[in-house]
Coordinates of C-alpha atoms in Angstrom, one line a residue:
M15 CA 16.9 101.8 62.0
Y16 CA 17.2 101.0 58.3
K17 CA 15.0 98.6 56.6
D18 CA 15.8 97.0 52.8
N19 CA 12.8 96.3 50.9
Q20 CA 13.4 94.2 47.6
N21 CA 10.7 93.8 45.2
G22 CA 12.8 92.1 42.3
R23 CA 12.4 88.5 42.0
S24 CA 14.7 85.3 43.3
M25 CA 16.3 83.4 41.6
V26 CA 14.6 79.7 41.4
E27 CA 11.8 82.8 39.7
M28 CA 14.4 83.5 37.0
M29 CA 15.3 80.1 37.1
G30 CA 11.6 79.4 36.4
Y31 CA 10.9 82.1 34.1
L32 CA 13.9 80.8 31.5
M33 CA 12.6 76.9 31.7
V34 CA 9.5 78.2 30.2
V35 CA 10.9 80.5 27.7
M36 CA 13.5 77.8 26.5
G37 CA 11.3 75.2 26.3
V38 CA 9.0 77.1 24.4
I39 CA 11.6 78.2 22.4
I40 CA 12.5 74.4 22.0
A41 CA 8.7 73.5 20.4
M42 CA 8.8 76.0 18.0
G43 CA 11.6 75.1 16.8
R44 CA 10.4 71.5 16.3
I45 CA 7.6 73.0 15.5
V46 CA 9.0 75.3 12.2
S47 CA 11.4 71.9 11.6
S48 CA 8.6 69.8 11.6
A49 CA 7.1 72.0 8.8
F50 CA 10.3 72.2 7.0
D51 CA 10.5 69.0 6.0
N52 CA 7.5 68.0 4.8
H53 CA 7.4 70.1 2.2
K54 CA 11.3 69.0 1.5
Y55 CA 9.0 65.5 1.5
S56 CA 5.8 67.3 -0.8
T57 CA 9.0 68.6 -3.0
A58 CA 11.0 65.2 -3.9
S59 CA 7.4 64.1 -4.3
L60 CA 6.0 66.4 -7.3
Q61 CA 9.9 67.0 -8.5
L62 CA 9.3 63.0 -9.5
T63 CA 5.8 63.1 -11.2
E64 CA 6.7 67.1 -12.6
L65 CA 10.0 64.9 -14.2
V66 CA 8.0 61.5 -14.8
N67 CA 5.1 63.8 -16.5
A68 CA 7.6 65.6 -18.3
M69 CA 9.2 62.5 -20.0
V70 CA 6.2 61.0 -21.6
K71 CA 4.8 64.5 -22.7
A72 CA 8.0 64.8 -24.7
S73 CA 8.2 61.4 -26.3
A74 CA 3.9 61.5 -26.7
I75 CA 4.5 61.4 -30.8
D76 CA 7.8 59.3 -30.6
Y77 CA 8.1 55.7 -31.1
D78 CA 9.9 55.1 -27.9
Y79 CA 11.3 56.5 -25.5
S80 CA 15.5 56.5 -26.6
E81 CA 15.2 60.0 -28.0
V82 CA 14.0 61.7 -25.4
V83 CA 16.0 60.1 -22.9
N84 CA 19.4 60.2 -25.1
K85 CA 18.3 64.2 -24.5
I86 CA 18.3 64.8 -21.1
K87 CA 21.3 62.8 -21.3
T88 CA 22.9 66.2 -22.4
A89 CA 23.4 69.7 -20.3
D90 CA 21.1 71.5 -22.6
G91 CA 18.6 68.6 -22.7
A92 CA 19.2 68.1 -19.0
K93 CA 18.2 72.1 -18.3
E94 CA 15.2 72.3 -21.4
L95 CA 13.8 68.5 -19.4
A96 CA 14.6 68.9 -15.8
P97 CA 11.8 70.9 -13.8
N98 CA 13.7 73.8 -12.1
T99 CA 13.4 72.4 -8.9
Y100 CA 16.0 70.5 -9.2
R101 CA 19.5 71.3 -9.5
V102 CA 21.3 70.4 -13.1
V103 CA 25.1 70.7 -12.9
G104 CA 25.9 70.0 -16.3
T105 CA 24.4 67.1 -17.2
D106 CA 23.8 65.2 -13.8
I107 CA 20.9 65.8 -11.9
Y108 CA 19.7 66.3 -8.3
H109 CA 17.3 66.2 -6.5
A110 CA 15.9 67.8 -3.6
F111 CA 17.3 65.2 -0.7
G112 CA 20.5 66.1 -2.9
G113 CA 21.1 62.6 -4.3
K114 CA 21.2 62.1 -8.1
V115 CA 19.0 61.4 -10.3
T116 CA 19.2 58.8 -13.8
V117 CA 16.8 58.5 -16.8
A118 CA 17.2 54.8 -19.2
T119 CA 15.2 53.1 -20.6
A120 CA 14.0 49.5 -20.3
D121 CA 12.7 46.4 -22.7
E122 CA 13.9 47.8 -26.3
N123 CA 13.1 51.9 -25.2
T124 CA 9.7 51.1 -24.5
K125 CA 9.9 51.9 -21.4
L126 CA 10.9 54.9 -19.3
V127 CA 13.5 54.3 -16.0
I128 CA 14.0 56.8 -13.3
T129 CA 16.6 56.7 -11.3
Y130 CA 16.6 58.4 -7.0
E131 CA 19.7 57.9 -5.7
K132 CA 21.3 58.2 -2.0
L133 CA 18.3 58.0 0.5
S134 CA 17.9 57.6 3.4
K135 CA 15.7 55.3 5.3
K136 CA 12.8 57.2 5.9
Q137 CA 13.5 59.5 2.2
C138 CA 13.4 56.1 0.8
V139 CA 9.8 55.0 2.5
E140 CA 7.7 57.9 1.8
L141 CA 9.2 58.1 -2.0
A142 CA 8.3 53.9 -2.3
M143 CA 4.7 54.3 -0.6
K144 CA 4.1 57.9 -4.0
D145 CA 0.5 56.4 -5.2
W146 CA 0.7 56.4 -9.9
R147 CA -2.6 54.9 -9.8
K148 CA -4.2 59.2 -10.4
N149 CA -1.4 60.6 -12.7
Q150 CA -2.6 60.9 -16.1
Y151 CA 0.5 60.6 -18.4
A152 CA 2.8 58.0 -15.7
D153 CA 1.6 54.2 -16.1
L154 CA 3.8 53.0 -14.1
F155 CA 4.5 49.3 -14.5
S156 CA 7.3 48.9 -11.5
V157 CA 9.3 50.0 -8.5
K158 CA 12.4 48.7 -7.2
V159 CA 13.6 49.4 -4.0
N160 CA 17.2 48.5 -3.3
D161 CA 16.9 44.7 -4.4
T162 CA 13.0 44.7 -4.2
Y163 CA 10.8 44.6 -6.9
W164 CA 7.4 45.7 -7.0
Y165 CA 4.8 44.9 -10.1
W166 CA 1.8 45.3 -10.9
V167 CA -0.2 42.1 -10.9
A168 CA -1.9 42.4 -14.0
Y169 CA 1.8 43.5 -16.0
G170 CA 3.9 40.9 -14.9
N171 CA 7.3 40.8 -13.6
N172 CA 10.1 42.0 -16.8
E173 CA 10.6 38.3 -18.0
G174 CA 6.8 37.8 -18.9
G175 CA 5.7 35.6 -16.2
A176 CA 2.9 36.0 -14.0
V177 CA 2.8 37.7 -10.9
T178 CA 1.1 35.5 -8.6
L179 CA 0.8 37.2 -5.1
D180 CA -1.8 39.1 -3.4
E181 CA -1.6 42.9 -3.7
G182 CA 1.1 44.3 -1.2
K183 CA 2.3 40.4 -0.3
C184 CA 6.0 39.9 -1.3
S185 CA 7.9 36.5 -1.9
G186 CA 12.0 36.7 -1.6
S187 CA 13.3 39.5 -3.7
T188 CA 9.6 40.1 -5.2
C189 CA 6.8 41.8 -3.5
A190 CA 2.9 42.5 -5.7
L191 CA 1.7 46.6 -5.6
P192 CA 0.6 48.7 -4.2
M193 CA 3.6 49.1 -1.9
R194 CA 3.3 48.6 1.9
R195 CA 4.8 50.3 4.4
S196 CA 5.4 47.7 6.9
A197 CA 7.3 46.1 4.3
L198 CA 9.6 49.0 3.6
T199 CA 10.3 49.8 7.1
G200 CA 10.8 46.4 8.7
V201 CA 9.7 46.0 12.5
G202 CA 13.3 46.2 14.0
D203 CA 16.7 49.1 12.4
N204 CA 18.0 47.0 9.3
D205 CA 15.2 44.1 8.1
G206 CA 13.0 47.1 6.1
Q207 CA 13.3 47.3 2.4
C208 CA 14.9 50.7 2.8
T209 CA 17.6 50.3 5.6
D210 CA 19.0 52.8 8.3
S211 CA 21.9 53.4 5.6
R212 CA 21.6 56.5 3.5
N213 CA 22.5 54.3 0.5
N214 CA 19.0 53.8 -0.5
T215 CA 18.1 53.2 -4.1
I216 CA 14.3 53.9 -5.8
T217 CA 14.1 53.3 -9.0
W218 CA 10.4 53.3 -10.8
T219 CA 9.9 51.6 -14.5
F220 CA 7.4 53.2 -16.4
N221 CA 4.9 51.9 -19.4

């Protein structure tokens, strides 16, 4: 009588092995994706620091920011002044997340204004939380997150009035720096200063 001794794996065992392999692949994919995501946020933050520092240093001997801002608005000036991590197309500058960057002046050209457009909620929160207090070149005056302004109590607001709020607190569309994450994220989907749309805008103003 013929006897067939099979040494192969059963279908159930093979399915179990495949599930383990797929689980490992998915976990590795998440680790790689998280690492890339963190790298991109780090790049975006560094870009912003480098741009501000470049603009401040380039205007160090000038009376105000008008000359250096007018220069970066030209094609040659954008290529020269914008760090090479930015994408520059003609006179347009784009940040690491793909949105447009605009540079302007305020308060009779005595303040430097940099705006990032087209930010997702997470991008908005992370960039708004950037701490400028240890930067030796940039002296942050205010941050505008969509329609809300954050000011240092010591500097007051745009109209020269005092900011009487406690640090991290808000009243209407005015808040006192330093930034508070919970105010940016909110407790629901769209009640934070950074919304769920991919159209958040942040404007930093420097002395």
